[in-house]
Amino acid sequence: MTFDVVVDISLRPGISDPEGATIERSCAALGFDGISDVAVGKTVRFTLDAADEAAARAEVEDLCNKFLTNPVIEEAEVRLAPSDSMAAAPAGAA
Amino acid sequence: MTFDVVVDISLRPGISDPEGATIERSCAALGFDGISDVAVGKTVRFTLDAADEAAARAEVEDLCNKFLTNPVIEEAEVRLAPSDSMAAAPAGAA
């Protein structure tokens, strides 16, 4: 099966976010009022071939811990869904 | 009203993504198979005070075009929802 995966990586609460602080100051300087608590994160999107959803989720969790994130300062939210292309594939294809 | 805003910024289709390509090559080298079409993006989360949802959405669109994104190579998806804190606020507070 093919899955569309989105890994939404953000800093853990309490970790300083200089990029977010800079954006927050700049918004006020540019005249955009009412903006606070700015936090910057990263998304990694990809297509994953896996036997089933459980295997896909396990591989992505492993990938996050070993490579995509720094678990000490970052946390990742994984969103995973079967690819649309699956609908177009002939019934026999897995 | 207070809104929780997520601006999900990604490269427009066709724009080269060296960071995504590097991650894709590294995944294979680290033994993570079946990963393709890796694309890296950015998220900016913040709290926004605005009169109503329409005003909030207009301000965020303006902020994206003028500051948060480079409309030539990037596109932004805006997700906006009233803050939970609104539920805790006394009925009179707006």
CSV table of C-alpha atoms in Angstrom, one decimal:
chain,number,residue,atom,x,y,z
A,1,MET,CA,0.0,0.0,0.0
A,2,THR,CA,1.1,3.6,-0.6
A,3,PHE,CA,0.6,6.3,2.1
A,4,ASP,CA,0.8,10.0,2.0
A,5,VAL,CA,2.7,11.1,5.2
A,6,VAL,CA,2.9,14.5,6.8
A,7,VAL,CA,5.4,14.8,9.7
A,8,ASP,CA,4.7,18.1,11.5
A,9,ILE,CA,7.7,18.9,13.7
A,10,SER,CA,7.6,21.6,16.3
A,11,LEU,CA,9.7,22.7,19.2
A,12,ARG,CA,8.8,21.2,22.6
A,13,PRO,CA,7.1,23.7,25.0
A,14,GLY,CA,9.7,25.8,26.9
A,15,ILE,CA,12.4,25.5,24.2
A,16,SER,CA,13.4,28.9,23.0
A,17,ASP,CA,12.3,29.8,19.5
A,18,PRO,CA,14.4,32.8,18.2
A,19,GLU,CA,12.9,32.5,14.8
A,20,GLY,CA,9.4,32.8,16.2
A,21,ALA,CA,10.4,35.7,18.4
A,22,THR,CA,11.9,37.5,15.5
A,23,ILE,CA,8.7,37.0,13.4
A,24,GLU,CA,6.6,38.3,16.3
A,25,ARG,CA,8.6,41.5,16.7
A,26,SER,CA,8.6,42.0,12.9
A,27,CYS,CA,4.8,41.6,12.7
A,28,ALA,CA,4.3,44.4,15.2
A,29,ALA,CA,6.9,46.6,13.3
A,30,LEU,CA,5.0,46.0,10.0
A,31,GLY,CA,1.7,47.0,11.5
A,32,PHE,CA,0.2,43.6,12.0
A,33,ASP,CA,-1.4,43.9,15.4
A,34,GLY,CA,-2.8,41.3,17.8
A,35,ILE,CA,-0.3,38.6,16.9
A,36,SER,CA,1.4,36.7,19.8
A,37,ASP,CA,2.9,33.3,20.8
A,38,VAL,CA,4.5,32.9,17.4
A,39,ALA,CA,6.1,29.4,17.0
A,40,VAL,CA,7.9,28.2,13.9
A,41,GLY,CA,8.0,24.5,12.9
A,42,LYS,CA,8.8,22.3,10.0
A,43,THR,CA,6.8,19.8,7.9
A,44,VAL,CA,8.2,16.8,6.0
A,45,ARG,CA,5.8,15.3,3.4
A,46,PHE,CA,6.5,12.1,1.6
A,47,THR,CA,5.0,9.0,0.0
A,48,LEU,CA,5.6,5.7,1.8
A,49,ASP,CA,5.2,2.2,0.5
A,50,ALA,CA,4.3,-0.2,3.4
A,51,ALA,CA,2.4,-3.4,4.0
A,52,ASP,CA,-0.4,-1.8,6.0
A,53,GLU,CA,-1.1,1.2,8.1
A,54,ALA,CA,0.4,-0.2,11.3
A,55,ALA,CA,3.7,-1.0,9.5
A,56,ALA,CA,3.7,2.5,7.9
A,57,ARG,CA,3.2,4.2,11.2
A,58,ALA,CA,5.9,2.1,12.9
A,59,GLU,CA,8.4,3.0,10.1
A,60,VAL,CA,7.6,6.7,10.3
A,61,GLU,CA,7.9,6.7,14.1
A,62,ASP,CA,11.3,5.0,13.8
A,63,LEU,CA,12.3,7.5,11.1
A,64,CYS,CA,11.3,10.4,13.3
A,65,ASN,CA,13.3,9.2,16.3
A,66,LYS,CA,16.4,8.3,14.4
A,67,PHE,CA,16.6,10.9,11.7
A,68,LEU,CA,13.8,13.5,11.1
A,69,THR,CA,13.6,15.0,14.6
A,70,ASN,CA,15.8,15.7,17.6
A,71,PRO,CA,13.6,14.1,20.3
A,72,VAL,CA,15.3,16.2,23.0
A,73,ILE,CA,14.0,19.5,21.8
A,74,GLU,CA,11.4,18.6,19.1
A,75,GLU,CA,8.1,16.7,19.0
A,76,ALA,CA,6.5,15.3,15.9
A,77,GLU,CA,2.9,14.8,14.9
A,78,VAL,CA,2.4,12.2,12.2
A,79,ARG,CA,-0.5,12.4,9.8
A,80,LEU,CA,-0.8,9.4,7.5
A,81,ALA,CA,-3.5,8.5,4.9
A,82,PRO,CA,-3.6,6.0,2.0
A,83,SER,CA,-2.6,7.7,-1.2
A,84,ASP,CA,-5.4,8.8,-3.6
A,85,SER,CA,-3.5,6.9,-6.3
A,86,MET,CA,-4.6,3.7,-4.6
A,87,ALA,CA,-8.1,4.5,-5.9
A,88,ALA,CA,-6.9,4.5,-9.5
A,89,ALA,CA,-4.8,1.3,-9.1
A,90,PRO,CA,-6.4,-1.9,-10.5
A,91,ALA,CA,-8.1,-4.1,-7.8
A,92,GLY,CA,-5.3,-6.7,-7.8
A,93,ALA,CA,-2.4,-4.2,-7.2
A,94,ALA,CA,-1.3,-3.9,-3.6
B,1,MET,CA,-12.0,37.2,19.6
B,2,THR,CA,-8.8,35.2,19.8
B,3,PHE,CA,-7.8,32.7,17.1
B,4,ASP,CA,-5.2,29.9,16.9
B,5,VAL,CA,-3.7,30.1,13.5
B,6,VAL,CA,-1.5,27.6,11.6
B,7,VAL,CA,0.2,28.8,8.4
B,8,ASP,CA,1.4,25.7,6.6
B,9,ILE,CA,4.0,26.9,4.0
B,10,SER,CA,5.2,24.6,1.2
B,11,LEU,CA,7.1,25.1,-2.0
B,12,ARG,CA,5.0,25.4,-5.2
B,13,PRO,CA,5.0,22.3,-7.4
B,14,GLY,CA,8.0,22.3,-9.8
B,15,ILE,CA,10.3,24.4,-7.5
B,16,SER,CA,13.4,22.4,-6.6
B,17,ASP,CA,13.6,21.2,-3.0
B,18,PRO,CA,17.3,20.4,-2.2
B,19,GLU,CA,16.5,19.7,1.4
B,20,GLY,CA,13.8,17.2,0.5
B,21,ALA,CA,16.1,15.5,-2.0
B,22,THR,CA,18.8,15.2,0.6
B,23,ILE,CA,16.4,13.7,3.1
B,24,GLU,CA,15.2,11.3,0.5
B,25,ARG,CA,18.7,10.1,-0.3
B,26,SER,CA,19.6,9.8,3.4
B,27,CYS,CA,16.5,7.8,4.2
B,28,ALA,CA,17.6,5.1,1.7
B,29,ALA,CA,21.1,5.2,3.0
B,30,LEU,CA,19.9,4.7,6.5
B,31,GLY,CA,17.8,1.7,5.5
B,32,PHE,CA,14.3,3.3,5.4
B,33,ASP,CA,12.9,1.8,2.2
B,34,GLY,CA,9.8,2.8,0.2
B,35,ILE,CA,10.1,6.6,0.8
B,36,SER,CA,9.7,8.9,-2.1
B,37,ASP,CA,8.6,12.5,-3.1
B,38,VAL,CA,10.0,14.0,0.0
B,39,ALA,CA,9.1,17.7,0.4
B,40,VAL,CA,10.1,20.0,3.2
B,41,GLY,CA,7.9,22.9,4.4
B,42,LYS,CA,7.5,25.3,7.3
B,43,THR,CA,4.7,26.0,9.7
B,44,VAL,CA,4.1,29.3,11.6
B,45,ARG,CA,1.7,29.0,14.5
B,46,PHE,CA,0.4,32.0,16.5
B,47,THR,CA,-2.4,33.5,18.4
B,48,LEU,CA,-4.4,36.3,16.7
B,49,ASP,CA,-6.8,38.8,18.2
B,50,ALA,CA,-9.4,39.9,15.6
B,51,ALA,CA,-13.0,41.2,15.5
B,52,ASP,CA,-14.3,38.0,13.8
B,53,GLU,CA,-13.2,35.1,11.6
B,54,ALA,CA,-13.4,37.1,8.4
B,55,ALA,CA,-11.2,39.9,9.7
B,56,ALA,CA,-8.8,37.3,11.1
B,57,ARG,CA,-8.5,35.4,7.8
B,58,ALA,CA,-8.0,38.7,5.9
B,59,GLU,CA,-5.2,39.8,8.2
B,60,VAL,CA,-3.5,36.4,7.9
B,61,GLU,CA,-3.7,36.4,4.1
B,62,ASP,CA,-2.2,39.9,4.0
B,63,LEU,CA,0.5,38.8,6.5
B,64,CYS,CA,1.3,35.8,4.3
B,65,ASN,CA,1.6,37.8,1.1
B,66,LYS,CA,3.6,40.6,2.6
B,67,PHE,CA,5.8,38.8,5.1
B,68,LEU,CA,5.5,35.1,5.9
B,69,THR,CA,5.8,33.6,2.4
B,70,ASN,CA,7.5,34.3,-0.9
B,71,PRO,CA,4.4,34.0,-3.2
B,72,VAL,CA,6.6,33.4,-6.2
B,73,ILE,CA,8.0,30.1,-5.0
B,74,GLU,CA,5.8,29.2,-1.9
B,75,GLU,CA,2.1,28.6,-1.2
B,76,ALA,CA,0.4,28.8,2.2
B,77,GLU,CA,-2.5,26.9,3.6
B,78,VAL,CA,-4.1,28.8,6.5
B,79,ARG,CA,-5.9,26.9,9.3
B,80,LEU,CA,-7.7,29.1,11.8
B,81,ALA,CA,-9.9,28.2,14.8
B,82,PRO,CA,-11.2,30.2,17.8
B,83,SER,CA,-8.8,29.6,20.7
B,84,ASP,CA,-9.9,27.2,23.5
B,85,SER,CA,-9.3,30.0,25.9
B,86,MET,CA,-12.4,31.6,24.6
B,87,ALA,CA,-14.4,28.8,26.2
B,88,ALA,CA,-12.9,29.7,29.6
B,89,ALA,CA,-13.5,33.4,29.3
B,90,PRO,CA,-16.5,34.9,31.1
B,91,ALA,CA,-19.5,35.4,28.8
B,92,GLY,CA,-19.1,39.2,28.6
B,93,ALA,CA,-15.4,39.2,27.4
B,94,ALA,CA,-15.0,39.4,23.6
